[in-house]
Amino acid sequence: MHDINTFEAHFTLMNPSVKIFAGNGSQALAEKIAQRFGAPIGKINIQKFSDGEFQPIFLESIRGDYVFLVQSTYAPSDNLMELLMMIDAAKRASAYKIIAVVPYYGFARQDRKDKPRVAIGAKLIATLLEAAGANRVITMDLHAAQIQGFFDIPVDNVYGTKVMRDDIQKLNSDKHLVVSPDVGGVVRSRALAKVLGLSDLAIIDKRRDEANKSEVMNVIGEVKGKECIIVDDIADTAGTLCNAAEALKEQGALKVYAYIVHPV
């Protein structure tokens, strides 16, 4: 005769509780989130082998729990693979819901086929996260908002606009002008200008012939006598920022500030 207690333990769903775990790429942030939430960060061990292989192991029960996995997917690609394996491990450990918290969504600049024979990396990452078993994704300032449409699960794209606004207001100036570093960043820049109560906006018209190299072509808008605030989502070489700052100063800008969400 089968032991009914054994089956009851497997099929009875406990009241879901929230548990927060960190990957190696976002340990400090996850600890701050857990502290603000008021719960200890979950215990997980990412075991590494000599050939570079690794295996995440949850060191506590997560059966029937809401499991938040905090991990950005910036380089190296181990961070992405680590997140995918954490999701898979949580799914196999019978987590109730698995929420991937991806502050920096890597490969987001590959959001369309802009030249022949290229991958659409942002779509591939979305497919991988879903296939691994994520029930929801929380990310921040996606490079392109349409990436949310690559998913068939809920995606929360949160913004750093309020943090920027609070810091800019401390500068206490009436000469501020928000500047978009390119045409693609106009929506983001306009949102910041709106919360700052600014009606005008300037745009840098640039051309990029190859990755990590940009050339400023023109400044659209009146920047003379203004304290310009460039807002961008990603900076890696900062070449665009430097070129934009030089162009703005040449056009008579008094000062140039830069606010970057993901300084990768």
XYZ file of N, CA, C and O in Angstrom, residues 170-242:
292
model
N 18.867 68.553 -8.021
C 19.841 69.029 -7.037
C 20.829 70.022 -7.654
O 21.456 70.797 -6.933
N 20.968 69.994 -8.977
C 21.868 70.934 -9.654
C 21.326 72.353 -9.615
O 22.073 73.316 -9.791
N 20.008 72.477 -9.409
C 19.366 73.774 -9.182
C 19.729 74.810 -10.253
O 20.311 75.850 -9.980
N 19.370 74.489 -11.501
C 19.654 75.399 -12.613
C 18.394 75.574 -13.454
O 17.575 74.663 -13.574
N 18.252 76.770 -14.049
C 17.121 77.022 -14.937
C 17.565 77.024 -16.403
O 16.841 77.479 -17.292
N 18.766 76.477 -16.659
C 19.300 76.458 -18.019
C 19.413 75.040 -18.589
O 20.080 74.821 -19.593
N 18.758 74.107 -17.952
C 18.883 72.723 -18.388
C 18.178 72.469 -19.719
O 17.114 73.012 -19.997
N 18.786 71.608 -20.517
C 18.197 71.149 -21.768
C 18.544 69.678 -21.926
O 19.725 69.306 -21.897
N 17.539 68.832 -22.076
C 17.781 67.402 -22.265
C 18.149 67.149 -23.721
O 17.527 67.690 -24.637
N 19.173 66.318 -23.919
C 19.673 66.022 -25.257
C 19.644 64.514 -25.484
O 20.164 63.747 -24.677
N 19.036 64.098 -26.585
C 19.059 62.688 -26.963
C 20.331 62.423 -27.758
O 20.639 63.159 -28.701
N 21.089 61.374 -27.410
C 22.360 61.108 -28.118
C 22.165 60.588 -29.532
O 23.104 60.538 -30.309
N 20.936 60.178 -29.850
C 20.618 59.745 -31.214
C 19.099 59.779 -31.384
O 18.351 59.993 -30.428
N 18.649 59.531 -32.601
C 17.215 59.574 -32.886
C 16.472 58.492 -32.114
O 15.349 58.697 -31.642
N 17.116 57.337 -31.933
C 16.468 56.235 -31.240
C 16.199 56.493 -29.769
O 15.365 55.822 -29.158
N 16.893 57.459 -29.181
C 16.728 57.751 -27.765
C 15.774 58.893 -27.474
O 15.678 59.348 -26.322
N 15.056 59.366 -28.485
C 14.181 60.529 -28.317
C 13.077 60.260 -27.300
O 12.776 61.113 -26.454
N 12.465 59.085 -27.358
C 11.368 58.777 -26.429
C 11.861 58.810 -24.988
O 11.221 59.392 -24.104
N 13.031 58.199 -24.749
C 13.604 58.189 -23.401
C 13.929 59.614 -22.938
O 13.661 59.992 -21.802
N 14.516 60.410 -23.824
C 14.897 61.780 -23.476
C 13.677 62.660 -23.237
O 13.659 63.492 -22.330
N 12.647 62.461 -24.042
C 11.445 63.261 -23.888
C 10.755 62.946 -22.563
O 10.190 63.830 -21.913
N 10.809 61.675 -22.142
C 10.211 61.288 -20.865
C 10.911 61.988 -19.711
O 10.271 62.463 -18.764
N 12.251 62.081 -19.786
C 12.995 62.781 -18.733
C 12.685 64.267 -18.759
O 12.491 64.890 -17.699
N 12.644 64.856 -19.956
C 12.333 66.283 -20.063
C 10.959 66.583 -19.477
O 10.760 67.605 -18.800
N 10.018 65.673 -19.683
C 8.652 65.883 -19.185
C 8.613 65.924 -17.665
O 7.983 66.812 -17.077
N 9.307 64.983 -17.004
C 9.276 64.963 -15.535
C 10.070 66.120 -14.947
O 9.868 66.501 -13.792
N 10.969 66.696 -15.755
C 11.714 67.875 -15.302
C 10.965 69.173 -15.600
O 11.398 70.245 -15.187
N 9.868 69.072 -16.326
C 9.090 70.248 -16.673
C 9.699 71.061 -17.786
O 9.458 72.270 -17.895
N 10.484 70.410 -18.655
C 11.139 71.103 -19.761
C 10.412 70.787 -21.064
O 10.067 69.643 -21.328
N 10.199 71.791 -21.874
C 9.467 71.594 -23.121
C 10.381 71.382 -24.318
O 10.012 70.706 -25.285
N 11.575 71.955 -24.271
C 12.492 71.849 -25.408
C 13.340 70.585 -25.313
O 13.553 70.018 -24.237
N 13.860 70.175 -26.477
C 14.676 68.970 -26.560
C 15.653 69.142 -27.713
O 15.321 69.749 -28.736
N 16.870 68.650 -27.543
C 17.847 68.645 -28.629
C 18.198 67.199 -28.962
O 18.079 66.308 -28.122
N 18.635 66.983 -30.209
C 18.942 65.638 -30.678
C 20.289 65.647 -31.395
O 20.582 66.552 -32.183
N 21.098 64.627 -31.095
C 22.345 64.451 -31.830
C 22.068 63.536 -33.014
O 21.613 62.408 -32.854
N 22.326 64.039 -34.213
C 22.170 63.233 -35.420
C 23.523 62.591 -35.705
O 24.487 63.266 -36.069
N 23.612 61.267 -35.501
C 24.899 60.587 -35.652
C 24.787 59.469 -36.681
O 23.706 59.001 -37.014
N 25.946 59.036 -37.137
C 26.013 57.903 -38.052
C 27.008 56.908 -37.493
O 28.098 57.268 -37.041
N 26.612 55.620 -37.464
C 27.500 54.566 -36.997
C 27.709 53.579 -38.140
O 26.789 52.867 -38.542
N 28.937 53.534 -38.670
C 29.232 52.634 -39.780
C 29.652 51.252 -39.301
O 29.539 50.274 -40.040
N 30.177 51.156 -38.079
C 30.554 49.870 -37.512
C 30.437 49.934 -35.993
O 30.353 51.019 -35.413
N 30.413 48.771 -35.350
C 30.200 48.707 -33.903
C 31.261 49.495 -33.155
O 32.450 49.456 -33.486
N 30.822 50.206 -32.103
C 31.692 50.957 -31.197
C 32.406 52.143 -31.844
O 33.354 52.676 -31.299
N 31.930 52.548 -33.021
C 32.473 53.743 -33.643
C 31.318 54.598 -34.139
O 30.463 54.131 -34.876
N 31.290 55.859 -33.720
C 30.213 56.745 -34.152
C 30.788 58.094 -34.556
O 31.836 58.506 -34.076
N 30.088 58.747 -35.423
C 30.501 60.058 -35.890
C 29.325 61.012 -35.762
O 28.246 60.744 -36.268
N 29.511 62.124 -35.026
C 28.453 63.104 -34.866
C 28.316 63.889 -36.164
O 29.296 64.407 -36.712
N 27.110 63.947 -36.668
C 26.871 64.619 -37.937
C 26.303 66.025 -37.741
O 26.694 66.954 -38.418
N 25.366 66.159 -36.768
C 24.695 67.444 -36.622
C 24.022 67.510 -35.260
O 23.707 66.490 -34.660
N 23.808 68.717 -34.776
C 23.049 68.930 -33.542
C 21.738 69.598 -33.930
O 21.730 70.682 -34.505
N 20.632 68.930 -33.609
C 19.311 69.445 -33.938
C 18.736 70.113 -32.699
O 18.485 69.452 -31.682
N 18.541 71.424 -32.757
C 18.034 72.160 -31.611
C 19.004 73.244 -31.178
O 20.194 73.217 -31.526
N 18.522 74.208 -30.394
C 19.333 75.326 -29.928
C 19.939 74.998 -28.567
O 19.223 74.844 -27.576
N 21.272 74.864 -28.507
C 21.942 74.482 -27.265
C 22.832 75.601 -26.717
O 23.384 75.467 -25.624
N 22.950 76.676 -27.425
C 23.826 77.765 -26.970
C 23.325 78.332 -25.643
O 22.139 78.635 -25.483
N 24.240 78.456 -24.691
C 23.902 79.001 -23.379
C 23.155 78.034 -22.473
O 22.671 78.427 -21.408
N 23.083 76.769 -22.854
C 22.345 75.765 -22.080
C 23.297 74.823 -21.334
O 24.449 74.633 -21.730
N 22.779 74.263 -20.260
C 23.478 73.181 -19.555
C 22.826 71.877 -20.024
O 21.725 71.538 -19.609
N 23.508 71.189 -20.905
C 22.926 70.043 -21.598
C 23.019 68.764 -20.769
O 24.054 68.478 -20.149
N 21.951 68.005 -20.785
C 21.877 66.731 -20.078
C 21.644 65.628 -21.104
O 20.553 65.507 -21.657
N 22.696 64.852 -21.368
C 22.573 63.729 -22.288
C 22.107 62.516 -21.485
O 22.693 62.168 -20.461
N 21.054 61.872 -21.942
C 20.555 60.672 -21.261
C 20.600 59.510 -22.247
O 20.129 59.606 -23.377
N 21.224 58.409 -21.806
C 21.357 57.241 -22.675
C 21.180 55.982 -21.841
O 21.333 56.003 -20.613
N 20.844 54.877 -22.511
C 20.612 53.641 -21.764
C 21.887 52.835 -21.593
O 22.122 52.245 -20.544
N 22.762 52.799 -22.610
C 23.958 51.962 -22.561
C 25.184 52.770 -22.956
O 25.151 53.546 -23.919
N 26.267 52.587 -22.211
C 27.563 53.142 -22.600
C 28.613 52.054 -22.383
O 28.730 51.519 -21.281
N 29.346 51.714 -23.440
C 30.443 50.770 -23.253
C 31.791 51.442 -23.540
O 32.629 51.571 -22.671
N 31.994 51.956 -24.742
C 33.223 52.708 -25.006
C 33.052 54.191 -24.685
O 34.046 54.906 -24.540
N 31.795 54.663 -24.595
C 31.462 56.072 -24.355
C 31.884 56.969 -25.520
O 31.951 58.192 -25.384
N 32.156 56.376 -26.673
C 32.536 57.183 -27.836
C 31.434 58.128 -28.271
O 31.696 59.300 -28.601
N 30.193 57.648 -28.250
C 29.066 58.503 -28.621
C 28.958 59.689 -27.680
O 28.746 60.834 -28.117
N 29.106 59.439 -26.389
C 29.005 60.517 -25.399
C 30.091 61.563 -25.603
O 29.823 62.770 -25.546
N 31.310 61.104 -25.830
C 32.417 62.048 -26.001
C 32.225 62.897 -27.260
O 32.409 64.122 -27.223
